[in-house]
Backbone as numpy.savetxt, mean C-alpha at the origin, in Angstrom:
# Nx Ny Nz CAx CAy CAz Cx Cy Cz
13.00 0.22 3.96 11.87 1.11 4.10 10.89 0.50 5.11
10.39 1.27 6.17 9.01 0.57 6.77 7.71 0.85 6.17
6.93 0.53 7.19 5.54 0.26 6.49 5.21 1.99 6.52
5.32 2.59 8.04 5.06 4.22 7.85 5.37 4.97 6.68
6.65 4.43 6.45 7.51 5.80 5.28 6.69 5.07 3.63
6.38 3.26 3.69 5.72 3.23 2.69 4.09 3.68 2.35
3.18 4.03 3.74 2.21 4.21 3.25 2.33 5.69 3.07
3.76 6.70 4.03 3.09 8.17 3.58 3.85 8.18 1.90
4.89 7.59 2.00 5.16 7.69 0.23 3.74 7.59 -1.17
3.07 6.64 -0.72 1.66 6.34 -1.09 0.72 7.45 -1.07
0.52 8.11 -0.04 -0.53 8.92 0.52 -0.12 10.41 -0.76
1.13 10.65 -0.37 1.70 11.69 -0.99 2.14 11.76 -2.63
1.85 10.40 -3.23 2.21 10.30 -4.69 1.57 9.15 -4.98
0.02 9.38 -4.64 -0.93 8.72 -5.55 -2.04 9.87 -5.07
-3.04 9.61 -5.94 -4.50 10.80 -5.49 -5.53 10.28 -4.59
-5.59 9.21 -3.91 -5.88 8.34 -3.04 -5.36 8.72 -1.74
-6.49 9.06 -0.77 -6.52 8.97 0.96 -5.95 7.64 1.49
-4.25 7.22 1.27 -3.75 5.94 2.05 -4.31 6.38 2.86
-3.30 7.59 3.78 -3.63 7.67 4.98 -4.62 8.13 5.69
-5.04 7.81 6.99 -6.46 7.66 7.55 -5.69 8.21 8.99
-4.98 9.33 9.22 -4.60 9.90 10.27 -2.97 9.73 10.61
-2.63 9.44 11.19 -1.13 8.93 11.39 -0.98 7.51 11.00
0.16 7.48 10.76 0.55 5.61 10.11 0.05 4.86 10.96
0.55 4.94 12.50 -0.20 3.89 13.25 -1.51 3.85 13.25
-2.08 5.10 13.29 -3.82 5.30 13.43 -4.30 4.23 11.90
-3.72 4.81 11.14 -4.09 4.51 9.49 -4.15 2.69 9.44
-3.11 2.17 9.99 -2.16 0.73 10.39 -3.87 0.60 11.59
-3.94 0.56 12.81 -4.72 -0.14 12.85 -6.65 -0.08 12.73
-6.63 1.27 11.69 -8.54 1.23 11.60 -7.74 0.77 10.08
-6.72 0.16 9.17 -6.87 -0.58 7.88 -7.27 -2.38 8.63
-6.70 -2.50 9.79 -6.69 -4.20 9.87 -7.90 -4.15 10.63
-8.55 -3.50 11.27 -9.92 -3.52 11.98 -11.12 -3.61 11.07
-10.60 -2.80 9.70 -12.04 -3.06 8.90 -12.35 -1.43 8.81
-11.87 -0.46 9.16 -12.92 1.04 9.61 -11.87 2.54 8.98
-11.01 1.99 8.03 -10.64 3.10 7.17 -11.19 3.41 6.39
-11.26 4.84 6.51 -12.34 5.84 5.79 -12.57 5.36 4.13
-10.96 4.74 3.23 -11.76 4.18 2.44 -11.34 2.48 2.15
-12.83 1.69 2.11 -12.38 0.41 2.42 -11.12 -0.09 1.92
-11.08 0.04 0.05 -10.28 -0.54 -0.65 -8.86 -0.16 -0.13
-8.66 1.09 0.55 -7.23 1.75 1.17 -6.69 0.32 1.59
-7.96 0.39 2.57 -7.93 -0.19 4.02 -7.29 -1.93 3.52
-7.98 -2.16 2.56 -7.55 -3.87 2.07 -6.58 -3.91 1.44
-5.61 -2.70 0.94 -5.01 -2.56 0.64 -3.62 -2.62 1.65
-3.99 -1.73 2.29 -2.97 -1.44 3.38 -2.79 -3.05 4.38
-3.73 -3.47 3.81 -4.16 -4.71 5.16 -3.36 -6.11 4.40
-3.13 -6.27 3.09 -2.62 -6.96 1.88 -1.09 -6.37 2.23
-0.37 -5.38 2.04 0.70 -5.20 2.24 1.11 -5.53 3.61
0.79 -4.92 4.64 1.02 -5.74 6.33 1.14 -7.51 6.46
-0.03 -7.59 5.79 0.00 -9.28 5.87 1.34 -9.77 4.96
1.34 -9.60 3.73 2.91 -9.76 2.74 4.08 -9.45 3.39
3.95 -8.69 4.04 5.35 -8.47 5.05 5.90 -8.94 6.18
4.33 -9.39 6.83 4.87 -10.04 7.99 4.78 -8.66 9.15
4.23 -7.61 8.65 4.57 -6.35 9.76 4.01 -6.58 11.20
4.72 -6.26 11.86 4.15 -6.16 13.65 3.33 -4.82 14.14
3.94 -3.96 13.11 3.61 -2.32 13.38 4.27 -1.85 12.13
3.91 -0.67 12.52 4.32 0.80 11.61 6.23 1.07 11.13
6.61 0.39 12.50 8.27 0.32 11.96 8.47 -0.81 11.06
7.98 -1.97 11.11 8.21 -3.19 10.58 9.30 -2.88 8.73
9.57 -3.57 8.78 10.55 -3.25 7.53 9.16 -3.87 6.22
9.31 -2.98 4.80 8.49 -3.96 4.10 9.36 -4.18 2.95
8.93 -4.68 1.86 9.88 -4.96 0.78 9.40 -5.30 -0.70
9.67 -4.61 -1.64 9.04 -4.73 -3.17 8.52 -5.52 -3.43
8.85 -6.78 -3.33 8.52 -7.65 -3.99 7.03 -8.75 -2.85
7.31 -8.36 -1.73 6.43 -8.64 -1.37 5.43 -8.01 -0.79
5.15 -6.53 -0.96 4.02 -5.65 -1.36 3.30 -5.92 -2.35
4.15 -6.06 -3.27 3.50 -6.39 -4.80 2.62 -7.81 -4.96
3.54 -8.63 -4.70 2.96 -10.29 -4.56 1.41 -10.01 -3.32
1.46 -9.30 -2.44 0.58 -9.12 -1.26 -0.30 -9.08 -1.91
-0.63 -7.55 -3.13 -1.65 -7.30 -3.74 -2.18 -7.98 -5.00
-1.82 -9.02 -5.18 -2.35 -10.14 -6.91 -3.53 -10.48 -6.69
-3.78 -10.95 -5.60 -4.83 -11.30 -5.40 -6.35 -10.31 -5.50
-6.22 -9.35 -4.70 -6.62 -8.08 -4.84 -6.89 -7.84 -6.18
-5.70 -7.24 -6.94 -5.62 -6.89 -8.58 -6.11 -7.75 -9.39
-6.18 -9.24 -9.35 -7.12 -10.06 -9.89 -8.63 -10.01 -9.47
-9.11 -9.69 -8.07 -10.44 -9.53 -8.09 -11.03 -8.39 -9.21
-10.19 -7.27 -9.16 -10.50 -6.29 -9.69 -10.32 -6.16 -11.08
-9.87 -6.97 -11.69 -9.34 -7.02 -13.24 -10.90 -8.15 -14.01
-11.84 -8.97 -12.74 -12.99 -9.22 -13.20 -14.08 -8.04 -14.32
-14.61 -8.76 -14.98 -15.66 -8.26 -15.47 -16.95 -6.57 -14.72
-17.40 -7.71 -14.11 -18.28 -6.91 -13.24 -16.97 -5.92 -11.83
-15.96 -5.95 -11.86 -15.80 -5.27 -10.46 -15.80 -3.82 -11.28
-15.76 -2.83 -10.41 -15.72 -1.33 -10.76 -14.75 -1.21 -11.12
-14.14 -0.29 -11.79 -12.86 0.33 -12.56 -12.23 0.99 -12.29
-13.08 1.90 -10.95 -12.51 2.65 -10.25 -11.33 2.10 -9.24
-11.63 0.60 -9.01 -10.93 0.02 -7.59 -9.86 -0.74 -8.73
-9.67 -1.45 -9.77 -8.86 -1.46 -10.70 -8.06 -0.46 -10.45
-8.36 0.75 -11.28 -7.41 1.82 -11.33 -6.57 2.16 -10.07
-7.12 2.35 -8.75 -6.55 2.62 -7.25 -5.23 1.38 -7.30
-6.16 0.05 -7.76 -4.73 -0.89 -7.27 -3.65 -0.88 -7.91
-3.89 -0.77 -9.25 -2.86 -0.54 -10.56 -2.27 0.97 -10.23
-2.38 1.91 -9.82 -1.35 3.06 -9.27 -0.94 3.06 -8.10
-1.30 2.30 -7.03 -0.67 1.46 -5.72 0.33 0.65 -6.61
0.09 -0.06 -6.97 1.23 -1.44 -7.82 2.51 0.15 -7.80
2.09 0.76 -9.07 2.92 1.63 -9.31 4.19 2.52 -8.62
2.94 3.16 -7.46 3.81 3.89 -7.23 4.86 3.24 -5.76
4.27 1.88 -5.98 5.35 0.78 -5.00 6.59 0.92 -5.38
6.40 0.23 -6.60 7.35 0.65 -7.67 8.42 1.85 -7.34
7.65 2.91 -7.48 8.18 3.85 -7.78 8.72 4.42 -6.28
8.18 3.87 -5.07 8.40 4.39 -3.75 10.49 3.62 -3.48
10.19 2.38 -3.83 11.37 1.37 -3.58 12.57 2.14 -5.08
11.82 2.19 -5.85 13.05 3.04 -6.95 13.59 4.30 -6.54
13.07 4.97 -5.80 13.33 6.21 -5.15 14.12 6.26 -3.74
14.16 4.80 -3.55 14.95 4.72 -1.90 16.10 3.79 -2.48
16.48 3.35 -3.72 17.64 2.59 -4.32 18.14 3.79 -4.52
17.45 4.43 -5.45 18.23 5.86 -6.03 18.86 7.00 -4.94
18.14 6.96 -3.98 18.74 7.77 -2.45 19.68 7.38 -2.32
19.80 6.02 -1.83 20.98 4.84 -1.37 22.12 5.03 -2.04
21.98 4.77 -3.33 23.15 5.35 -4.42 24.07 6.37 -4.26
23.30 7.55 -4.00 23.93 8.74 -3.93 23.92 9.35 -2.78
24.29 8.51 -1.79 24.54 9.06 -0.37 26.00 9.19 -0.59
């Protein structure tokens, strides 16, 4: 899977604005700092970095999407952080999950 097909998988099966225009557009106002919404944006910017991505084709991979965002999901699992940005990362976690279970299950039945 690349990073494109993982953030529109995201965009399209979570209730969260991943995307911020086209993947590449989305890809570079997340690493500049200037996606419409920050946490997307650190989000999207946490998975790129875990992968190693160059761009939008770059290949990404479960386990290190997931590992990308701990850090993240631990800020947010604090006391004082909002609940709202909790909840966003914990259905990102998810539907990672659920993006890579859905491209095994394709694979299968080709």
């Amino acid at each position: 899977m690349t990073l494109a097909e993982l953030l529109q998988y995201l965009d399209q099966n979570t209730p969260f604005a991943v995307l911020d225009g086209l993947p590449d557009e989305t890809l570079v106002k997340a690493l500049e700092g200037r996606h419409s919404d920050p946490l997307a944006g650190r989000i999207i910017k946490g998975i790129v970095e875990g992968n190693h991505c160059a761009d939008e084709h770059s290949p990404v991979f479960r386990a290190d999407s997931i590992t990308a965002l701990g850090p993240l999901r631990l800020q947010y699992m604090k006391d004082d952080a909002p609940v709202e940005g909790f909840r966003m990362v914990e259905r990102i976690i998810q539907a990672i999950d659920g993006a890579f279970n859905d491209e095994a299950l394709h694979d299968k039945f080709r």
